[in-house]
Amino acid sequence: MTENFTPLLTTTDWNKEWMQLQKARRHNDDASYWNERAKTFTSKDYPNPYVTAFLERAGIAPEESVFDMGCGTGALALPLGEAGHAVTAADFSEGMLSILRDALETRGITSVHCEQMRWEDDWQEHGIAPKSHDVCTASRSIAVDDMRAALLKLTQVARRRVCITLPTGASPRTDDNVIEALGLASRVGRDHLYAVNILSGLGFEPELSYIKSTRVDTFDSFDEALRKYDDMVRKACIYLPEMRTQVALAKLEPWLRTQIVENENAGTPGEKGAAQGALRLLKPRTITWAFIAWNVD
């Protein structure tokens, strides 16, 4: 007798599960958070290996226009503008856009238009009409409640192609080394698989490849490092009982003291262009990003 079998891969509502995951995570990004973070960013280190790898995979043809959603300080918009592409660079953080505007003026780039807007906004009210750009990009910027709606919005704006990146494991703001050292189960999100499954369900044929990015975390003091890692551990424990969280936090400071060393490059520009702190982690972190692209037609 054959048991009843339901193939979860083809019957699961992946967007519904994504929305439940985001609700559980719920340390939601907002403009004020990124406005504050923008104070530590510059655009002086662009392009970098990640940007080069993204643009190589994107395959944007000469003279094609680009809509870059979640542009930040211009990781993609600046090199695309320098190459002569007409770019609409959109972000909900005025702080990020202010840095980008300064960089555009300094470099004499006139083909990039900045637009302050959110994923949830009515994009047409901001002049972003259907089929208005050849290629749409969203680099490390999809932290939305409704993944399906975000992917469809990008698809509707693009005439030819959409290219995005999503994390393949834990949040890029989380150091897996500390999660493992403190005995916490790593709650890996695999965000990219939700996007691939949703796109496949919509009838697209998403291309998938991977970009590795190295991150060197630096700090002005040990207390700053401890505050950041305390916050990181608390967010990683959102699914766990409070007692388990407190046990992990009790182990944090002794572990961190074995991982912090003097930074021989203190004061020099870091990955965001801002000056590096006096201390750094013993080992750089490697983050793997999933590059996902699909053709609209």
mmCIF file of N, CA and C in Angstrom, residues 30-146:
data_model
loop_
_atom_site.group_PDB
_atom_site.id
_atom_site.type_symbol
_atom_site.label_atom_id
_atom_site.label_comp_id
_atom_site.label_asym_id
_atom_site.label_seq_id
_atom_site.Cartn_x
_atom_site.Cartn_y
_atom_site.Cartn_z
ATOM 1 N N ASP A 30 14.770 50.229 9.054
ATOM 2 C CA ASP A 30 14.020 51.442 8.790
ATOM 3 C C ASP A 30 14.996 52.535 8.392
ATOM 4 N N ALA A 31 14.446 53.633 7.865
ATOM 5 C CA ALA A 31 15.292 54.702 7.326
ATOM 6 C C ALA A 31 16.167 55.311 8.400
ATOM 7 N N SER A 32 15.646 55.473 9.624
ATOM 8 C CA SER A 32 16.425 56.114 10.684
ATOM 9 C C SER A 32 17.667 55.290 11.033
ATOM 10 N N TYR A 33 17.526 53.953 11.017
ATOM 11 C CA TYR A 33 18.671 53.089 11.285
ATOM 12 C C TYR A 33 19.769 53.313 10.247
ATOM 13 N N TRP A 34 19.367 53.329 8.963
ATOM 14 C CA TRP A 34 20.357 53.479 7.903
ATOM 15 C C TRP A 34 20.859 54.918 7.784
ATOM 16 N N ASN A 35 20.053 55.892 8.162
ATOM 17 C CA ASN A 35 20.550 57.264 8.219
ATOM 18 C C ASN A 35 21.687 57.378 9.221
ATOM 19 N N GLU A 36 21.541 56.686 10.356
ATOM 20 C CA GLU A 36 22.595 56.708 11.373
ATOM 21 C C GLU A 36 23.827 55.964 10.889
ATOM 22 N N ARG A 37 23.611 54.812 10.264
ATOM 23 C CA ARG A 37 24.740 54.037 9.753
ATOM 24 C C ARG A 37 25.471 54.772 8.637
ATOM 25 N N ALA A 38 24.751 55.586 7.897
ATOM 26 C CA ALA A 38 25.352 56.322 6.783
ATOM 27 C C ALA A 38 26.489 57.220 7.249
ATOM 28 N N LYS A 39 26.448 57.628 8.528
ATOM 29 C CA LYS A 39 27.498 58.504 9.054
ATOM 30 C C LYS A 39 28.850 57.815 9.063
ATOM 31 N N THR A 40 28.867 56.491 8.994
ATOM 32 C CA THR A 40 30.121 55.738 8.997
ATOM 33 C C THR A 40 30.507 55.266 7.598
ATOM 34 N N PHE A 41 29.732 55.655 6.570
ATOM 35 C CA PHE A 41 29.972 55.201 5.204
ATOM 36 C C PHE A 41 30.576 56.319 4.368
ATOM 37 N N THR A 42 31.355 55.906 3.373
ATOM 38 C CA THR A 42 31.731 56.812 2.290
ATOM 39 C C THR A 42 31.584 56.024 0.996
ATOM 40 N N SER A 43 31.933 56.639 -0.118
ATOM 41 C CA SER A 43 31.902 55.930 -1.411
ATOM 42 C C SER A 43 33.305 55.766 -1.989
ATOM 43 N N LYS A 44 34.332 55.951 -1.174
ATOM 44 C CA LYS A 44 35.689 56.003 -1.696
ATOM 45 C C LYS A 44 36.258 54.645 -2.087
ATOM 46 N N ASP A 45 35.652 53.551 -1.614
ATOM 47 C CA ASP A 45 36.241 52.245 -1.911
ATOM 48 C C ASP A 45 35.584 51.553 -3.094
ATOM 49 N N TYR A 46 34.712 52.240 -3.821
ATOM 50 C CA TYR A 46 34.036 51.614 -4.957
ATOM 51 C C TYR A 46 34.804 51.918 -6.229
ATOM 52 N N PRO A 47 34.857 50.988 -7.194
ATOM 53 C CA PRO A 47 34.303 49.638 -7.092
ATOM 54 C C PRO A 47 35.191 48.721 -6.255
ATOM 55 N N ASN A 48 34.662 47.587 -5.842
ATOM 56 C CA ASN A 48 35.405 46.595 -5.077
ATOM 57 C C ASN A 48 35.138 45.221 -5.689
ATOM 58 N N PRO A 49 35.797 44.157 -5.212
ATOM 59 C CA PRO A 49 35.624 42.844 -5.840
ATOM 60 C C PRO A 49 34.173 42.376 -5.904
ATOM 61 N N TYR A 50 33.386 42.669 -4.868
ATOM 62 C CA TYR A 50 31.976 42.281 -4.897
ATOM 63 C C TYR A 50 31.252 42.987 -6.041
ATOM 64 N N VAL A 51 31.451 44.294 -6.164
ATOM 65 C CA VAL A 51 30.785 45.074 -7.210
ATOM 66 C C VAL A 51 31.213 44.582 -8.591
ATOM 67 N N THR A 52 32.507 44.336 -8.752
ATOM 68 C CA THR A 52 33.010 43.841 -10.038
ATOM 69 C C THR A 52 32.341 42.520 -10.402
ATOM 70 N N ALA A 53 32.242 41.606 -9.421
ATOM 71 C CA ALA A 53 31.614 40.305 -9.672
ATOM 72 C C ALA A 53 30.137 40.465 -10.002
ATOM 73 N N PHE A 54 29.447 41.356 -9.316
ATOM 74 C CA PHE A 54 28.022 41.580 -9.575
ATOM 75 C C PHE A 54 27.818 42.087 -10.999
ATOM 76 N N LEU A 55 28.584 43.103 -11.386
ATOM 77 C CA LEU A 55 28.379 43.705 -12.706
ATOM 78 C C LEU A 55 28.784 42.763 -13.831
ATOM 79 N N GLU A 56 29.800 41.935 -13.594
ATOM 80 C CA GLU A 56 30.172 40.941 -14.605
ATOM 81 C C GLU A 56 29.023 39.969 -14.851
ATOM 82 N N ARG A 57 28.376 39.532 -13.789
ATOM 83 C CA ARG A 57 27.272 38.591 -13.915
ATOM 84 C C ARG A 57 26.011 39.259 -14.478
ATOM 85 N N ALA A 58 25.832 40.537 -14.185
ATOM 86 C CA ALA A 58 24.624 41.235 -14.627
ATOM 87 C C ALA A 58 24.549 41.356 -16.139
ATOM 88 N N GLY A 59 25.687 41.526 -16.778
ATOM 89 C CA GLY A 59 25.704 41.597 -18.239
ATOM 90 C C GLY A 59 24.918 42.770 -18.795
ATOM 91 N N ILE A 60 25.088 43.938 -18.198
ATOM 92 C CA ILE A 60 24.370 45.130 -18.657
ATOM 93 C C ILE A 60 25.054 45.663 -19.922
ATOM 94 N N ALA A 61 24.287 45.768 -20.973
ATOM 95 C CA ALA A 61 24.842 46.185 -22.260
ATOM 96 C C ALA A 61 25.098 47.690 -22.288
ATOM 97 N N PRO A 62 26.028 48.145 -23.137
ATOM 98 C CA PRO A 62 26.275 49.587 -23.265
ATOM 99 C C PRO A 62 24.978 50.332 -23.584
ATOM 100 N N GLU A 63 24.818 51.469 -22.929
ATOM 101 C CA GLU A 63 23.683 52.378 -23.127
ATOM 102 C C GLU A 63 22.374 51.868 -22.532
ATOM 103 N N GLU A 64 22.373 50.688 -21.900
ATOM 104 C CA GLU A 64 21.153 50.253 -21.228
ATOM 105 C C GLU A 64 20.931 51.079 -19.960
ATOM 106 N N SER A 65 19.667 51.359 -19.667
ATOM 107 C CA SER A 65 19.317 52.092 -18.454
ATOM 108 C C SER A 65 19.115 51.115 -17.309
ATOM 109 N N VAL A 66 19.332 51.616 -16.069
ATOM 110 C CA VAL A 66 19.305 50.747 -14.895
ATOM 111 C C VAL A 66 18.499 51.405 -13.779
ATOM 112 N N PHE A 67 17.636 50.616 -13.150
ATOM 113 C CA PHE A 67 16.958 51.028 -11.926
ATOM 114 C C PHE A 67 17.589 50.233 -10.791
ATOM 115 N N ASP A 68 18.244 50.935 -9.855
ATOM 116 C CA ASP A 68 18.972 50.301 -8.757
ATOM 117 C C ASP A 68 18.222 50.553 -7.451
ATOM 118 N N MET A 69 17.489 49.547 -6.978
ATOM 119 C CA MET A 69 16.674 49.700 -5.777
ATOM 120 C C MET A 69 17.461 49.306 -4.538
ATOM 121 N N GLY A 70 17.444 50.173 -3.531
ATOM 122 C CA GLY A 70 18.257 49.957 -2.341
ATOM 123 C C GLY A 70 19.713 50.247 -2.643
ATOM 124 N N CYS A 71 19.945 51.382 -3.302
ATOM 125 C CA CYS A 71 21.272 51.695 -3.863
ATOM 126 C C CYS A 71 22.315 52.014 -2.807
ATOM 127 N N GLY A 72 21.892 52.376 -1.581
ATOM 128 C CA GLY A 72 22.863 52.758 -0.559
ATOM 129 C C GLY A 72 23.665 53.974 -0.982
ATOM 130 N N THR A 73 24.974 53.909 -0.767
ATOM 131 C CA THR A 73 25.840 55.035 -1.123
ATOM 132 C C THR A 73 26.364 54.947 -2.554
ATOM 133 N N GLY A 74 25.867 53.974 -3.326
ATOM 134 C CA GLY A 74 26.194 53.955 -4.748
ATOM 135 C C GLY A 74 27.160 52.891 -5.193
ATOM 136 N N ALA A 75 27.182 51.748 -4.516
ATOM 137 C CA ALA A 75 28.105 50.682 -4.894
ATOM 138 C C ALA A 75 27.981 50.318 -6.362
ATOM 139 N N LEU A 76 26.750 50.240 -6.866
ATOM 140 C CA LEU A 76 26.526 49.949 -8.282
ATOM 141 C C LEU A 76 26.316 51.226 -9.093
ATOM 142 N N ALA A 77 25.601 52.183 -8.538
ATOM 143 C CA ALA A 77 25.229 53.384 -9.288
ATOM 144 C C ALA A 77 26.444 54.179 -9.746
ATOM 145 N N LEU A 78 27.474 54.262 -8.903
ATOM 146 C CA LEU A 78 28.657 55.052 -9.275
ATOM 147 C C LEU A 78 29.404 54.451 -10.463
ATOM 148 N N PRO A 79 29.801 53.166 -10.430
ATOM 149 C CA PRO A 79 30.490 52.617 -11.609
ATOM 150 C C PRO A 79 29.609 52.578 -12.850
ATOM 151 N N LEU A 80 28.293 52.357 -12.676
ATOM 152 C CA LEU A 80 27.401 52.369 -13.836
ATOM 153 C C LEU A 80 27.298 53.775 -14.416
ATOM 154 N N GLY A 81 27.199 54.768 -13.555
ATOM 155 C CA GLY A 81 27.160 56.150 -14.035
ATOM 156 C C GLY A 81 28.445 56.544 -14.723
ATOM 157 N N GLU A 82 29.581 56.132 -14.173
ATOM 158 C CA GLU A 82 30.873 56.439 -14.798
ATOM 159 C C GLU A 82 30.984 55.781 -16.168
ATOM 160 N N ALA A 83 30.310 54.643 -16.343
ATOM 161 C CA ALA A 83 30.331 53.951 -17.633
ATOM 162 C C ALA A 83 29.333 54.538 -18.621
ATOM 163 N N GLY A 84 28.586 55.551 -18.185
ATOM 164 C CA GLY A 84 27.673 56.242 -19.096
ATOM 165 C C GLY A 84 26.246 55.768 -19.079
ATOM 166 N N HIS A 85 25.891 54.854 -18.180
ATOM 167 C CA HIS A 85 24.514 54.374 -18.108
ATOM 168 C C HIS A 85 23.616 55.407 -17.429
ATOM 169 N N ALA A 86 22.391 55.511 -17.906
ATOM 170 C CA ALA A 86 21.373 56.288 -17.204
ATOM 171 C C ALA A 86 20.859 55.429 -16.058
ATOM 172 N N VAL A 87 20.992 55.929 -14.834
ATOM 173 C CA VAL A 87 20.663 55.142 -13.647
ATOM 174 C C VAL A 87 19.685 55.915 -12.770
ATOM 175 N N THR A 88 18.637 55.226 -12.325
ATOM 176 C CA THR A 88 17.799 55.736 -11.243
ATOM 177 C C THR A 88 18.212 54.992 -9.988
ATOM 178 N N ALA A 89 18.799 55.709 -9.031
ATOM 179 C CA ALA A 89 19.297 55.115 -7.795
ATOM 180 C C ALA A 89 18.318 55.432 -6.676
ATOM 181 N N ALA A 90 17.645 54.411 -6.160
ATOM 182 C CA ALA A 90 16.582 54.617 -5.179
ATOM 183 C C ALA A 90 16.952 53.998 -3.834
ATOM 184 N N ASP A 91 16.621 54.716 -2.758
ATOM 185 C CA ASP A 91 16.847 54.206 -1.412
ATOM 186 C C ASP A 91 15.917 54.943 -0.460
ATOM 187 N N PHE A 92 15.560 54.293 0.661
ATOM 188 C CA PHE A 92 14.677 54.976 1.607
ATOM 189 C C PHE A 92 15.449 55.826 2.612
ATOM 190 N N SER A 93 16.788 55.739 2.580
ATOM 191 C CA SER A 93 17.615 56.486 3.514
ATOM 192 C C SER A 93 18.163 57.753 2.874
ATOM 193 N N GLU A 94 17.744 58.893 3.369
ATOM 194 C CA GLU A 94 18.261 60.162 2.867
ATOM 195 C C GLU A 94 19.742 60.297 3.195
ATOM 196 N N GLY A 95 20.163 59.715 4.313
ATOM 197 C CA GLY A 95 21.575 59.756 4.662
ATOM 198 C C GLY A 95 22.441 59.078 3.619
ATOM 199 N N MET A 96 22.020 57.918 3.144
ATOM 200 C CA MET A 96 22.755 57.202 2.103
ATOM 201 C C MET A 96 22.750 57.994 0.792
ATOM 202 N N LEU A 97 21.589 58.501 0.429
ATOM 203 C CA LEU A 97 21.477 59.247 -0.828
ATOM 204 C C LEU A 97 22.305 60.534 -0.794
ATOM 205 N N SER A 98 22.422 61.150 0.366
ATOM 206 C CA SER A 98 23.218 62.369 0.483
ATOM 207 C C SER A 98 24.684 62.083 0.176
ATOM 208 N N ILE A 99 25.193 60.951 0.686
ATOM 209 C CA ILE A 99 26.571 60.567 0.387
ATOM 210 C C ILE A 99 26.735 60.279 -1.097
ATOM 211 N N LEU A 100 25.746 59.606 -1.681
ATOM 212 C CA LEU A 100 25.804 59.306 -3.109
ATOM 213 C C LEU A 100 25.787 60.590 -3.940
ATOM 214 N N ARG A 101 24.927 61.535 -3.598
ATOM 215 C CA ARG A 101 24.867 62.789 -4.356
ATOM 216 C C ARG A 101 26.212 63.523 -4.302
ATOM 217 N N ASP A 102 26.843 63.536 -3.132
ATOM 218 C CA ASP A 102 28.154 64.185 -3.005
ATOM 219 C C ASP A 102 29.188 63.499 -3.888
ATOM 220 N N ALA A 103 29.147 62.162 -3.916
ATOM 221 C CA ALA A 103 30.099 61.410 -4.738
ATOM 222 C C ALA A 103 29.859 61.667 -6.223
ATOM 223 N N LEU A 104 28.600 61.751 -6.628
ATOM 224 C CA LEU A 104 28.280 62.033 -8.030
ATOM 225 C C LEU A 104 28.796 63.400 -8.438
ATOM 226 N N GLU A 105 28.616 64.371 -7.559
ATOM 227 C CA GLU A 105 29.085 65.726 -7.868
ATOM 228 C C GLU A 105 30.603 65.777 -7.941
ATOM 229 N N THR A 106 31.267 65.105 -6.990
ATOM 230 C CA THR A 106 32.729 65.086 -6.971
ATOM 231 C C THR A 106 33.295 64.456 -8.239
ATOM 232 N N ARG A 107 32.639 63.404 -8.719
ATOM 233 C CA ARG A 107 33.142 62.681 -9.888
ATOM 234 C C ARG A 107 32.602 63.234 -11.203
ATOM 235 N N GLY A 108 31.730 64.220 -11.119
ATOM 236 C CA GLY A 108 31.190 64.820 -12.341
ATOM 237 C C GLY A 108 30.261 63.908 -13.099
ATOM 238 N N ILE A 109 29.566 63.022 -12.392
ATOM 239 C CA ILE A 109 28.629 62.089 -13.030
ATOM 240 C C ILE A 109 27.248 62.738 -13.071
ATOM 241 N N THR A 110 26.689 62.836 -14.259
ATOM 242 C CA THR A 110 25.385 63.502 -14.413
ATOM 243 C C THR A 110 24.271 62.571 -14.874
ATOM 244 N N SER A 111 24.580 61.298 -15.089
ATOM 245 C CA SER A 111 23.588 60.371 -15.639
ATOM 246 C C SER A 111 22.846 59.582 -14.568
ATOM 247 N N VAL A 112 23.109 59.878 -13.290
ATOM 248 C CA VAL A 112 22.460 59.152 -12.190
ATOM 249 C C VAL A 112 21.470 60.075 -11.486
ATOM 250 N N HIS A 113 20.229 59.628 -11.415
ATOM 251 C CA HIS A 113 19.182 60.366 -10.700
ATOM 252 C C HIS A 113 18.873 59.656 -9.392
ATOM 253 N N CYS A 114 18.874 60.381 -8.282
ATOM 254 C CA CYS A 114 18.596 59.803 -6.968
ATOM 255 C C CYS A 114 17.126 60.003 -6.606
ATOM 256 N N GLU A 115 16.516 58.966 -6.052
ATOM 257 C CA GLU A 115 15.107 59.022 -5.678
ATOM 258 C C GLU A 115 14.926 58.380 -4.304
ATOM 259 N N GLN A 116 14.388 59.141 -3.352
ATOM 260 C CA GLN A 116 14.125 58.584 -2.031
ATOM 261 C C GLN A 116 12.772 57.893 -2.035
ATOM 262 N N MET A 117 12.766 56.586 -1.828
ATOM 263 C CA MET A 117 11.536 55.801 -1.874
ATOM 264 C C MET A 117 11.745 54.463 -1.196
ATOM 265 N N ARG A 118 10.652 53.804 -0.854
ATOM 266 C CA ARG A 118 10.679 52.527 -0.159
ATOM 267 C C ARG A 118 10.193 51.402 -1.079
ATOM 268 N N TRP A 119 10.505 50.188 -0.689
ATOM 269 C CA TRP A 119 9.982 49.033 -1.415
ATOM 270 C C TRP A 119 8.460 49.042 -1.415
ATOM 271 N N GLU A 120 7.864 49.471 -0.300
ATOM 272 C CA GLU A 120 6.425 49.388 -0.153
ATOM 273 C C GLU A 120 5.683 50.549 -0.817
ATOM 274 N N ASP A 121 6.410 51.560 -1.283
ATOM 275 C CA ASP A 121 5.767 52.726 -1.898
ATOM 276 C C ASP A 121 5.110 52.374 -3.225
ATOM 277 N N ASP A 122 4.239 53.276 -3.687
ATOM 278 C CA ASP A 122 3.737 53.212 -5.059
ATOM 279 C C ASP A 122 4.830 53.789 -5.953
ATOM 280 N N TRP A 123 5.537 52.910 -6.651
ATOM 281 C CA TRP A 123 6.697 53.364 -7.419
ATOM 282 C C TRP A 123 6.315 54.309 -8.551
ATOM 283 N N GLN A 124 5.157 54.137 -9.106
ATOM 284 C CA GLN A 124 4.757 55.027 -10.201
ATOM 285 C C GLN A 124 4.606 56.467 -9.721
ATOM 286 N N GLU A 125 4.249 56.655 -8.454
ATOM 287 C CA GLU A 125 4.181 58.006 -7.913
ATOM 288 C C GLU A 125 5.550 58.663 -7.849
ATOM 289 N N HIS A 126 6.589 57.853 -7.881
ATOM 290 C CA HIS A 126 7.966 58.362 -7.892
ATOM 291 C C HIS A 126 8.533 58.396 -9.318
ATOM 292 N N GLY A 127 7.691 58.168 -10.305
ATOM 293 C CA GLY A 127 8.136 58.214 -11.692
ATOM 294 C C GLY A 127 8.754 56.927 -12.194
ATOM 295 N N ILE A 128 8.622 55.837 -11.423
ATOM 296 C CA ILE A 128 9.192 54.555 -11.839
ATOM 297 C C ILE A 128 8.068 53.739 -12.470
ATOM 298 N N ALA A 129 7.914 53.863 -13.752
ATOM 299 C CA ALA A 129 6.793 53.249 -14.467
ATOM 300 C C ALA A 129 7.144 51.838 -14.933
ATOM 301 N N PRO A 130 6.135 51.039 -15.255
ATOM 302 C CA PRO A 130 6.395 49.707 -15.829
ATOM 303 C C PRO A 130 7.221 49.826 -17.115
ATOM 304 N N LYS A 131 8.142 48.898 -17.291
ATOM 305 C CA LYS A 131 8.998 48.838 -18.482
ATOM 306 C C LYS A 131 9.769 50.150 -18.721
ATOM 307 N N SER A 132 10.144 50.824 -17.651
ATOM 308 C CA SER A 132 10.809 52.122 -17.793
ATOM 309 C C SER A 132 12.333 52.021 -17.817
ATOM 310 N N HIS A 133 12.891 50.866 -17.426
ATOM 311 C CA HIS A 133 14.342 50.678 -17.401
ATOM 312 C C HIS A 133 14.682 49.327 -18.038
ATOM 313 N N ASP A 134 15.843 49.272 -18.666
ATOM 314 C CA ASP A 134 16.240 48.013 -19.299
ATOM 315 C C ASP A 134 16.540 46.931 -18.265
ATOM 316 N N VAL A 135 17.288 47.302 -17.227
ATOM 317 C CA VAL A 135 17.722 46.335 -16.216
ATOM 318 C C VAL A 135 17.405 46.885 -14.828
ATOM 319 N N CYS A 136 16.927 46.021 -13.949
ATOM 320 C CA CYS A 136 16.717 46.380 -12.544
ATOM 321 C C CYS A 136 17.706 45.610 -11.679
ATOM 322 N N THR A 137 18.255 46.285 -10.669
ATOM 323 C CA THR A 137 19.170 45.640 -9.729
ATOM 324 C C THR A 137 18.717 45.914 -8.301
ATOM 325 N N ALA A 138 19.025 44.966 -7.430
ATOM 326 C CA ALA A 138 18.798 45.133 -5.993
ATOM 327 C C ALA A 138 19.920 44.374 -5.291
ATOM 328 N N SER A 139 20.979 45.076 -4.987
ATOM 329 C CA SER A 139 22.177 44.466 -4.436
ATOM 330 C C SER A 139 22.151 44.507 -2.911
ATOM 331 N N ARG A 140 22.020 43.335 -2.290
ATOM 332 C CA ARG A 140 22.064 43.205 -0.821
ATOM 333 C C ARG A 140 21.040 44.111 -0.143
ATOM 334 N N SER A 141 19.890 44.311 -0.783
ATOM 335 C CA SER A 141 18.956 45.318 -0.262
ATOM 336 C C SER A 141 17.538 44.799 -0.033
ATOM 337 N N ILE A 142 17.285 43.505 -0.262
ATOM 338 C CA ILE A 142 15.919 43.002 -0.121
ATOM 339 C C ILE A 142 15.717 42.478 1.301
ATOM 340 N N ALA A 143 15.189 43.340 2.156
ATOM 341 C CA ALA A 143 14.863 42.965 3.537
ATOM 342 C C ALA A 143 13.396 43.305 3.768
ATOM 343 N N VAL A 144 12.544 42.743 2.933
ATOM 344 C CA VAL A 144 11.130 43.119 2.881
ATOM 345 C C VAL A 144 10.258 42.066 3.548
ATOM 346 N N ASP A 145 9.033 42.453 3.893
ATOM 347 C CA ASP A 145 8.075 41.494 4.442
ATOM 348 C C ASP A 145 7.517 40.579 3.357
ATOM 349 N N ASP A 146 7.302 41.138 2.167
ATOM 350 C CA ASP A 146 6.654 40.406 1.078
ATOM 351 C C ASP A 146 7.647 40.230 -0.070
#
